[in-house]
Coordinates of C-alpha atoms in Angstrom, one line a residue:
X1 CA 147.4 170.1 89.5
X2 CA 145.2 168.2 87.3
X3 CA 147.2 165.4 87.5
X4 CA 147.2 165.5 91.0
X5 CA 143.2 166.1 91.3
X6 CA 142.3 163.1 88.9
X7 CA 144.6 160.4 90.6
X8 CA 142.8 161.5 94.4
X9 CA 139.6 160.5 92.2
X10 CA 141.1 157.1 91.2
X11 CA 142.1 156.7 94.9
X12 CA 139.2 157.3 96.2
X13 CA 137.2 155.1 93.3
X14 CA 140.1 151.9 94.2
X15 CA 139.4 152.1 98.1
X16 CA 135.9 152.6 97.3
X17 CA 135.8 149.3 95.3
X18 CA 138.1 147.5 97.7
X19 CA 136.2 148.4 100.8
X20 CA 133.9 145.2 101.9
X21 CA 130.2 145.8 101.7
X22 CA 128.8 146.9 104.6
X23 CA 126.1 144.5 106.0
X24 CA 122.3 145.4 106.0
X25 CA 120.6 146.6 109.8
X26 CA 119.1 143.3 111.4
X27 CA 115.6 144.9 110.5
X28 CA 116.3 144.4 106.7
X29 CA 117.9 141.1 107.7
X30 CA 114.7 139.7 109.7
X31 CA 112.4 141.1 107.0
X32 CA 114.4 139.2 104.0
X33 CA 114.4 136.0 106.5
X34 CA 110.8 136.4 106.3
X35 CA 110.7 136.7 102.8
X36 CA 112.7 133.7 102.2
X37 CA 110.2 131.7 104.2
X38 CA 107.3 133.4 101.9
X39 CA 109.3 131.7 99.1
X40 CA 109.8 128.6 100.5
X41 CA 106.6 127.9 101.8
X42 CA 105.1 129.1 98.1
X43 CA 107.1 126.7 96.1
X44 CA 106.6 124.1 98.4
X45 CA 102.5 124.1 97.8
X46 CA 102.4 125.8 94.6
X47 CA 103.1 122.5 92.4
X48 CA 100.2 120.8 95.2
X49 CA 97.6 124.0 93.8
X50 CA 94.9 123.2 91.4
X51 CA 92.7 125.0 88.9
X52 CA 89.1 123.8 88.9
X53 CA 86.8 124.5 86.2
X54 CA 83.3 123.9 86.7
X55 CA 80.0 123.8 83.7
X56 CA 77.0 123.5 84.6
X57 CA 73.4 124.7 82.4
X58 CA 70.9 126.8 84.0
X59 CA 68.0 125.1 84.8
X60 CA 65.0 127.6 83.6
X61 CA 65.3 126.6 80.1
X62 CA 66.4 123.2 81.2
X63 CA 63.4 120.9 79.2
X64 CA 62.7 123.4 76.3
X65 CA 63.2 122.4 73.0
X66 CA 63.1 125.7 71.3
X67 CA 64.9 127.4 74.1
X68 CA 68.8 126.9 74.1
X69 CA 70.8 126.1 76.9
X70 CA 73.0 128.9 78.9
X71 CA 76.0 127.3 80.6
X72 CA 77.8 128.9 83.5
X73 CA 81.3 128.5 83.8
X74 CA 82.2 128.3 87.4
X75 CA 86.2 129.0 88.8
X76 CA 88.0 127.9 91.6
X77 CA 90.7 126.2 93.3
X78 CA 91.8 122.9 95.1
X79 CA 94.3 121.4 96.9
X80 CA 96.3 117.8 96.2
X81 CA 96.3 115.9 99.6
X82 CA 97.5 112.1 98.5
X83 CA 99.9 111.2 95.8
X84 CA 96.9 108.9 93.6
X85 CA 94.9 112.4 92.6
X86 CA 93.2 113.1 96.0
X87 CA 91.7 117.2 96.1
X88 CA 90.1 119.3 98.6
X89 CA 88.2 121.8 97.9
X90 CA 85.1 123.9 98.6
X91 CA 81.5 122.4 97.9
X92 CA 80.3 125.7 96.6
X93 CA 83.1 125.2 93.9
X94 CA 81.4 122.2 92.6
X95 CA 77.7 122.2 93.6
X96 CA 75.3 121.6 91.2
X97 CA 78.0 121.4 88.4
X98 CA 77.6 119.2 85.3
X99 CA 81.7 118.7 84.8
X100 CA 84.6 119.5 86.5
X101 CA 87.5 119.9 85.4
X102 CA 91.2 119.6 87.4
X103 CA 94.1 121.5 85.8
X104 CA 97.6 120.9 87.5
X105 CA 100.1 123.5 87.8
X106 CA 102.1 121.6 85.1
X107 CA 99.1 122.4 82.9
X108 CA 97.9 119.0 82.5
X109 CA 93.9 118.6 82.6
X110 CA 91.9 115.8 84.2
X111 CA 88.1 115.6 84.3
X112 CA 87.6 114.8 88.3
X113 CA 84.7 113.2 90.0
X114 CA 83.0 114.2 93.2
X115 CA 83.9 111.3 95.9
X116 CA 81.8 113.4 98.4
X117 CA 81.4 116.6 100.4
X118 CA 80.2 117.9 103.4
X119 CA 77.8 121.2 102.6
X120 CA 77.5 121.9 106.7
X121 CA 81.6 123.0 106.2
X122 CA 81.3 123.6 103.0
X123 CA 84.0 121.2 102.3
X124 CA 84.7 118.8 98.9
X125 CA 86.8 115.7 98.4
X126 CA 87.7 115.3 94.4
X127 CA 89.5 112.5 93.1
X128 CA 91.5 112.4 89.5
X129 CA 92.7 109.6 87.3
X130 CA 96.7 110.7 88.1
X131 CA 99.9 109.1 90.0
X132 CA 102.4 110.5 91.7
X133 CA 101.3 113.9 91.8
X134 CA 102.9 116.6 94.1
X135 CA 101.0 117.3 97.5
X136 CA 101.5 119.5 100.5
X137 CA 101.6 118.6 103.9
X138 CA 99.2 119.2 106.5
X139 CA 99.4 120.9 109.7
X140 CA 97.8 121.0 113.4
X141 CA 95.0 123.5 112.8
X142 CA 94.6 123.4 116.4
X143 CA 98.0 124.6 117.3
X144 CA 97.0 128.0 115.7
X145 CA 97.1 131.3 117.5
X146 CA 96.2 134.4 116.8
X147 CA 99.0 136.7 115.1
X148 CA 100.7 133.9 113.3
X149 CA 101.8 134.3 109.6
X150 CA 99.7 132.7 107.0
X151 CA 99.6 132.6 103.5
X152 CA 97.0 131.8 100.7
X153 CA 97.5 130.2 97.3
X154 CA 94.8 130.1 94.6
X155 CA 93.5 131.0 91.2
X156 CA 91.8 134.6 92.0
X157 CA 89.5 136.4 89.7
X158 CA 91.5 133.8 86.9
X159 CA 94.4 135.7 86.8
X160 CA 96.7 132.3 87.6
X161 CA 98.2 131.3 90.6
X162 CA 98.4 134.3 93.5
X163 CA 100.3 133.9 96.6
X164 CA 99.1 136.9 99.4
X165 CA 100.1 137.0 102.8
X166 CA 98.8 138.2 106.1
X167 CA 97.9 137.2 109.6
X168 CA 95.3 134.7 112.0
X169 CA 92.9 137.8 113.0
X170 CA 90.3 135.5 115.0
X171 CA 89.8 131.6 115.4
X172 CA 86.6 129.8 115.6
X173 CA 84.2 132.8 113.6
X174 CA 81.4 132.5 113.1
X175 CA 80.6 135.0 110.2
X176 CA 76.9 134.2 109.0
X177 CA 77.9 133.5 105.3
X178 CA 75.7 129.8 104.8
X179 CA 71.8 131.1 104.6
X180 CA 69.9 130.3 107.1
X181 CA 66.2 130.1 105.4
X182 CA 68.2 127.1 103.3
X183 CA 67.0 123.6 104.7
X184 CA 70.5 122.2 103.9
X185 CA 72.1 125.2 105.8
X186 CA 69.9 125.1 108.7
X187 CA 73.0 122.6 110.4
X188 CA 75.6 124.5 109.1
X189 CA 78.9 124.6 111.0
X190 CA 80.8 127.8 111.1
X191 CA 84.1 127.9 112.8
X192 CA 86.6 129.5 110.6
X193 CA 89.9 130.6 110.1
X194 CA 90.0 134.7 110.0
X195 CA 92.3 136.4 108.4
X196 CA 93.5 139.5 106.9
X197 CA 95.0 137.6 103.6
X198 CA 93.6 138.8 100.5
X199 CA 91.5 136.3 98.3
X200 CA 89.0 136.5 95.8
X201 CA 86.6 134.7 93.9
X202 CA 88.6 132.3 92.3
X203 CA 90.8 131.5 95.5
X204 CA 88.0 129.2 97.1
X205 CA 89.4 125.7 97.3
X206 CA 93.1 126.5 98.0
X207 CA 95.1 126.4 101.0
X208 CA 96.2 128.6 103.7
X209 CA 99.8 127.9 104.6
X210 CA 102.1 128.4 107.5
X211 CA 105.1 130.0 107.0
X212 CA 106.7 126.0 106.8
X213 CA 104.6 125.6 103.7
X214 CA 101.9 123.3 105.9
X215 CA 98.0 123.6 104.8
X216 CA 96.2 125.0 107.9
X217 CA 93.1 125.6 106.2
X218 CA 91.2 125.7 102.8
X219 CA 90.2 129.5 101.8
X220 CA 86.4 129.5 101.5
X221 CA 84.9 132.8 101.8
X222 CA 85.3 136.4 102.1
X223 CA 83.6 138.7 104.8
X224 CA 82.5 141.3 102.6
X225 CA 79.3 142.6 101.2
X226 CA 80.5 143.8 97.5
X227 CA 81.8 139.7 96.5
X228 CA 85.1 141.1 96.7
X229 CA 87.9 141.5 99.6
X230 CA 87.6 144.5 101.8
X231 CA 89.8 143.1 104.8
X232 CA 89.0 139.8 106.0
X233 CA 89.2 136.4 104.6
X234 CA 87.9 133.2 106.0
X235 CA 89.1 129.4 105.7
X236 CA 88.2 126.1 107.4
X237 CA 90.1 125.1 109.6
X238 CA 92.0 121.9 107.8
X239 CA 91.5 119.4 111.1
X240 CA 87.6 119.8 110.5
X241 CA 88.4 119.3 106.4
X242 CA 90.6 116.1 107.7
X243 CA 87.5 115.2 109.2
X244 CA 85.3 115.0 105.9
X245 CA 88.5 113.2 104.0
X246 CA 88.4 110.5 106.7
X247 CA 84.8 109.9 107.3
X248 CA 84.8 109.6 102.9
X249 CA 87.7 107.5 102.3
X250 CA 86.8 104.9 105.9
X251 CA 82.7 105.0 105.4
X252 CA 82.1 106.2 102.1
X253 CA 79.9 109.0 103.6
X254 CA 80.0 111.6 106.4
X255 CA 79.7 110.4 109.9
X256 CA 79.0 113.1 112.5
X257 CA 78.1 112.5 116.5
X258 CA 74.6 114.4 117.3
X259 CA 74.2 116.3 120.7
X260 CA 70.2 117.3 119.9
X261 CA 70.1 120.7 121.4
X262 CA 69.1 124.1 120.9
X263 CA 71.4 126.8 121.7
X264 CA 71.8 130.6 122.1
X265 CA 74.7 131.7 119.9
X266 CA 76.6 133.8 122.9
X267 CA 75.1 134.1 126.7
X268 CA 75.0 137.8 126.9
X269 CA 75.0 139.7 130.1
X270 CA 71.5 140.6 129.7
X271 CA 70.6 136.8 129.4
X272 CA 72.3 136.1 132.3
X273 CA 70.2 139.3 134.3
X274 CA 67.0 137.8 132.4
X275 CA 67.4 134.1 133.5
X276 CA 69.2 134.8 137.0
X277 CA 72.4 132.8 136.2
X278 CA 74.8 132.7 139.1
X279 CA 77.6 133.8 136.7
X280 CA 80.3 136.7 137.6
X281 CA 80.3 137.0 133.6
X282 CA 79.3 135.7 130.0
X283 CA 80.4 132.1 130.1
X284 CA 79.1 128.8 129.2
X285 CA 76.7 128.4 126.7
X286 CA 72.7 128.5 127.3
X287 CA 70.4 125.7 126.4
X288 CA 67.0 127.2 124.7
X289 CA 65.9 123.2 124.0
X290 CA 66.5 119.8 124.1
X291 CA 64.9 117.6 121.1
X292 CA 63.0 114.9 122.6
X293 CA 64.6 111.1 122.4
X294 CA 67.9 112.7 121.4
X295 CA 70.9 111.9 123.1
X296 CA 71.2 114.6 125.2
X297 CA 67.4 114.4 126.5
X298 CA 68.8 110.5 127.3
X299 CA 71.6 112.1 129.2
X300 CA 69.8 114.1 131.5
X301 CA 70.6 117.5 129.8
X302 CA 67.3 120.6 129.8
X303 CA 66.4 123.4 128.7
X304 CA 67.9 126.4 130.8
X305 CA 71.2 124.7 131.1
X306 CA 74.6 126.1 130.9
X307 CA 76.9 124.0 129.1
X308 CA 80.3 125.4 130.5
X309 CA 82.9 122.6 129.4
X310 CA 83.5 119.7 127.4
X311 CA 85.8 117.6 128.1
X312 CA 87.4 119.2 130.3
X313 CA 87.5 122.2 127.6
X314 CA 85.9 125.7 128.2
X315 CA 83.0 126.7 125.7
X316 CA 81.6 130.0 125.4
X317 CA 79.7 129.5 122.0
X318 CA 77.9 127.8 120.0
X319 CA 79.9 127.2 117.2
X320 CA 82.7 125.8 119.6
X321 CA 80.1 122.9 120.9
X322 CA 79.5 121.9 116.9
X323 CA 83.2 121.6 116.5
X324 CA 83.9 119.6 119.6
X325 CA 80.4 117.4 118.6
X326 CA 82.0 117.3 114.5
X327 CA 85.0 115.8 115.6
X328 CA 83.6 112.8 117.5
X329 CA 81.8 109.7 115.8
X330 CA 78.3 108.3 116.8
X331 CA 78.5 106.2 119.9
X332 CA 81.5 108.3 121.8
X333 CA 81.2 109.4 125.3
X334 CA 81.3 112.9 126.4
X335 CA 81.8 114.5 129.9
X336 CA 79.9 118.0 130.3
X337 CA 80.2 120.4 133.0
X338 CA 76.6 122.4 133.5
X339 CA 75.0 124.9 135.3
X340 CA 71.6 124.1 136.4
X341 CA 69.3 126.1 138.8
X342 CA 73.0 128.0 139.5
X343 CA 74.0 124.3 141.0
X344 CA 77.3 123.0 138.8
X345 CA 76.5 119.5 137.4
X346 CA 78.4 116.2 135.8
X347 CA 76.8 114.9 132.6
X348 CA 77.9 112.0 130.6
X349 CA 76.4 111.7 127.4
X350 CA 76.5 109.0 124.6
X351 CA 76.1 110.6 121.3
X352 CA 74.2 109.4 118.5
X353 CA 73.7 110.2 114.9
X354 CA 71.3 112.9 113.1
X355 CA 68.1 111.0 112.0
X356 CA 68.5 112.2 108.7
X357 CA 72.3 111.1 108.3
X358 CA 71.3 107.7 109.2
X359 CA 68.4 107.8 107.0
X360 CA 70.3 109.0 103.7
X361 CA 73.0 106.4 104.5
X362 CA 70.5 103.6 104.6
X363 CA 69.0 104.8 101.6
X364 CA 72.4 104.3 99.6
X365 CA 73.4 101.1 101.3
X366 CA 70.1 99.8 99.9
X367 CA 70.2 101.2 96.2
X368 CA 73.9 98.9 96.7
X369 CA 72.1 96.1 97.1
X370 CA 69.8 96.4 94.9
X371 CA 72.9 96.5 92.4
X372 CA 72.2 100.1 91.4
X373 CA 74.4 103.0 90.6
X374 CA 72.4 106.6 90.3
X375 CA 73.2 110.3 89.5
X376 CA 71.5 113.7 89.3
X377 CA 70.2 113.5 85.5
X378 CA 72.9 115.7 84.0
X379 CA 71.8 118.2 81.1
X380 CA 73.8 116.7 78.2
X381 CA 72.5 113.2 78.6
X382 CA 68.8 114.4 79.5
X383 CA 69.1 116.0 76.1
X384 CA 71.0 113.3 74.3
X385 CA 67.8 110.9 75.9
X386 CA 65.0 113.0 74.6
X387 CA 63.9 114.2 78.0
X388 CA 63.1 117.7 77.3
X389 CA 60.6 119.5 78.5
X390 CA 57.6 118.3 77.0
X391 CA 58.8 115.0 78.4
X392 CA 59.3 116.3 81.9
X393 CA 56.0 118.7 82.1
X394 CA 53.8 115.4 80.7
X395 CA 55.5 113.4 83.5
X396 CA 54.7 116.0 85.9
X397 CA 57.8 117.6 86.9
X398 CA 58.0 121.3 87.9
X399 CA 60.6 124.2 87.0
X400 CA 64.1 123.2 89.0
X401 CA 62.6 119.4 89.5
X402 CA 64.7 116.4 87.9
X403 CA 64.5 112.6 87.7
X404 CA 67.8 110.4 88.7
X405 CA 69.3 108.2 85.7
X406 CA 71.0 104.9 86.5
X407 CA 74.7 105.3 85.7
X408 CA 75.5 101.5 86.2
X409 CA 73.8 98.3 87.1
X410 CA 76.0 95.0 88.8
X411 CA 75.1 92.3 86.6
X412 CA 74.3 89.8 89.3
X413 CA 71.9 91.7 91.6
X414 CA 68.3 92.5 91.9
X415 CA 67.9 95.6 89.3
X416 CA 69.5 93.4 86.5
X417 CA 68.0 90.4 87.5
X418 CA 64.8 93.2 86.8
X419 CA 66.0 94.0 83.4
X420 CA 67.0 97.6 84.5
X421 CA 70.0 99.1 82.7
X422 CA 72.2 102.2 82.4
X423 CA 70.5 105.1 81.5
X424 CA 67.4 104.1 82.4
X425 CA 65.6 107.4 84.1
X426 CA 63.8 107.0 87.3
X427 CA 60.8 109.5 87.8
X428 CA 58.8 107.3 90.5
X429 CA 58.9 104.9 93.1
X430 CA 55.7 104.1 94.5
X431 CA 53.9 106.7 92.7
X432 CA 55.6 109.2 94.7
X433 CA 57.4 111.3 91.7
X434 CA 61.7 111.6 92.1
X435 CA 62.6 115.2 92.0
X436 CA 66.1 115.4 93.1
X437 CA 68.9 112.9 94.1
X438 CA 68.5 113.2 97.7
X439 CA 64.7 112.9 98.0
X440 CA 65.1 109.8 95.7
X441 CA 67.9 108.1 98.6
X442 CA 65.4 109.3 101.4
X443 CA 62.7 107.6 99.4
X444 CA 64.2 104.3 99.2
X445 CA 65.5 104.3 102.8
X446 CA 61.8 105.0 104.0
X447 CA 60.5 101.8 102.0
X448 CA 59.7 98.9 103.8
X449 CA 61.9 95.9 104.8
X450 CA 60.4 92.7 103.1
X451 CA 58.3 93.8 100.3
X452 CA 58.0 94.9 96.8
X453 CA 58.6 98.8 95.9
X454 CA 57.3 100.0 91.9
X455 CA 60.5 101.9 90.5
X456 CA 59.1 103.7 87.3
X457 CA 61.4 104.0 84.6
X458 CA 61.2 106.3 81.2
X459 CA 63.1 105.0 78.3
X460 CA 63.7 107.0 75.0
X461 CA 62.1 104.2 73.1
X462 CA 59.7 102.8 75.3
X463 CA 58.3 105.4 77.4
X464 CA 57.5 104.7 81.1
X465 CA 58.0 100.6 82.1
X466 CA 57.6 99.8 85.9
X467 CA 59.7 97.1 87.8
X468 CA 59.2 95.9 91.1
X469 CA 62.1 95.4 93.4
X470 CA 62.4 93.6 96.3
X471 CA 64.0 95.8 99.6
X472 CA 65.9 93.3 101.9
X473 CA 67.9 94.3 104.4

């Protein structure tokens, strides 16, 4: 009997072992399909992922001798776009820092350099001393819809690189994350990417895949009120990033069309009662203003319009309108379908450029040709000069105020010709006293064509020296 009993066992054990494996339910199979494509797309972009590590010094103690120095270390990510050491990123990652540096996922480490960045998208174009690095391909941000699988890739909270998943929740947010009282905010453009993919601080800078392993946006922010994720994440769309990376590397600076409105962020069924709009609902979106001598005012547009398409596309806020304006370059035509006194209109507009664009970029084509190459006055090298805060306070300069140094000078133009040379500090031009960077290229682009401007210099050795410079355009 026991015989019997313990070779029905071995029986069953042999035609248990023999039997072919029964296949997984097509749910299981779908779901592993989708995880495959998780994989794929991850190892695809994870090689194209960088790790960018920012220093910069606080700038309270920044001229006291007797007080040291605190740095911040700043965290982030970035994203390889072109073979020769190309990276997007965030501007917020890199603003205001004193270094950067790049590692690659192969744990190399370059010290990048900022080629330029758009704050209004918050958007940074990087460039490293590599070749033949890895990149990831980009998609058609346009062709999103809402529901489709996305990924993100990044360096959160420093842990190392993080792949999450989730879905496009909404397109074209607008989510109130740039501050408004800023004067560099008060153009911001917010158009973003939602979704429900977690990221962190850390994960700024990095794409946001498809499930074919294409960058359809660069992870910028998180709606939240604690700094951390409670549910939604947000990312710029990687067409209006495209659009920073082409205006840099064909210009050398950011070229944006200008409308030269003011609008109401959503027409709202009470706005439409209040005004008496012939509208059946909230569409279109509602002029407050139109800046005088801007292109619109040229192109017939008012206050009280209804801007309802352009081009041919339907807009129904604000945001949308920045977008389409974004995307076009100074001088295009645009078609725009308008309500006006509840009559539907035609308007063609020519678009121009921002005043203050065109100003800063004939500020630095000038300091060109004078032969001059300036930066922020970095920390280190204000130090290494001498110019600490005794210097700065006898010069006149205020708390969070700083001079531009010259970084390089072309041996055969004006400034040489001057005797000026690298690391010369500029505090004044024309007795108006440099206090940042930007306010220095406004400066020189608001000097006069034809004659003289007094550039005043401080040296470590010498003091202040003046040099006069002729501005010829």
């Amino acid at each position: 009997m026991r015989l019997s009993i313990a070779a029905a066992v071995a029986a069953v054990l042999v035609a248990a072992w023999a039997a072919p494996a029964q296949s997984p339910p097509e749910s299981t199979r779908r779901l592993e399909d989708l995880s495959r494509a998780f994989r794929h797309a991850y190892e695809q972009a994870k090689p194209a992922v960088v790790l960018i590590a920012t220093a910069r010094t606080w700038r309270l103690p920044r001229f006291h001798p007797q007080v040291p120095e605190e740095e911040y270390q700043g965290m982030g990510s970035g994203t390889i776009i072109s073979p020769d050491g190309y990276i997007l990123s965030n501007y917020h990652v890199i603003a205001g820092a004193d270094s950067i540096a790049v590692t690659l996922a192969d744990r190399r480490t370059f010290a990048a350099e900022v080629v330029g960045f758009d704050s209004l998208i918050d958007i940074a174009l990087l460039k490293i001393d590599a070749q033949k690095l890895p990149t990831v391909p980009l998609a058609d941000s346009d062709r999103l819809q809402i529901g489709d699988w996305v990924l993100a890739i990044g360096h959160p909270l420093g842990m190392g690189s993080t792949l999450t998943h989730g879905i496009v929740s909404a397109l074209g947010r607008q989510a109130g994350i740039f501050d408004p009282s800023s004067e560099e905010n008060r153009y911001a453009i917010e158009s973003f990417i939602q979704t429900n993919a977690v990221i962190n601080p850390g994960n700024s800078g990095g794409p946001l895949l498809d499930l074919h392993g294409r960058v359809v946006g660069i992870n910028t922010a998180i709606s939240t009120h604690t700094r951390y994720y409670i549910g939604y994440s947000l990312a710029v769309p990687i067409n209006l990033a495209q659009e920073v990376v082409d205006d840099l590397l064909t210009h050398g600076r950011i070229v944006r069309g200008y409308l030269g409105v003011s609008m109401e962020s959503e027409l709202t069924q009470e706005l439409i009662a209040e005004r008496g709009l012939a509208l059946d609902r909230p569409r279109g979106v509602y002029l407050s203003g139109v800046k005088p001598q801007s292109p619109a005012a040229r192109g017939g547009l008012r206050g009280g319009d209804v801007i309802l398409s352009i081009d041919g596309s339907d807009v129904n806020h604000s945001n949308q309108i920045q977008t389409l304006i974004y995307g076009r370059d100074p001088g295009d035509a645009i078609e725009l379908q308008i309500l006006r006194d509840n009559q539907p209109l035609q308007r063609s507009i020519i678009l121009g450029e921002r005043e203050d664009d065109r100003r800063l970029a004939q500020g630095h084509q000038r300091i060109s040709r004078l032969g001059l190459s300036v930066e922020r006055l970095p920390v280190e090298l204000a130090m290494e000069l001498g110019f600490d805060r005794e210097v700065a306070t006898e010069l006149g300069f205020n708390r969070g105020e700083g001079p531009v140094v010259v970084v390089a000078v072309d041996p055969d133009g004006p400034a040489a010709a001057k005797g000026i040379k690298p690391r010369d500090v500029i505090t004044e031009i024309d007795q108006e006293r440099v206090t940042s960077l930007q306010q220095f290229v406004r400066f020189v682009s608001e000097l006069e064509d034809g004659r003289s401007a007094l550039f005043w210099f401080w040296r470590p050795d010498d003091g202040i020296d003046v040099r006069a410079l002729m501005i010829d355009d």
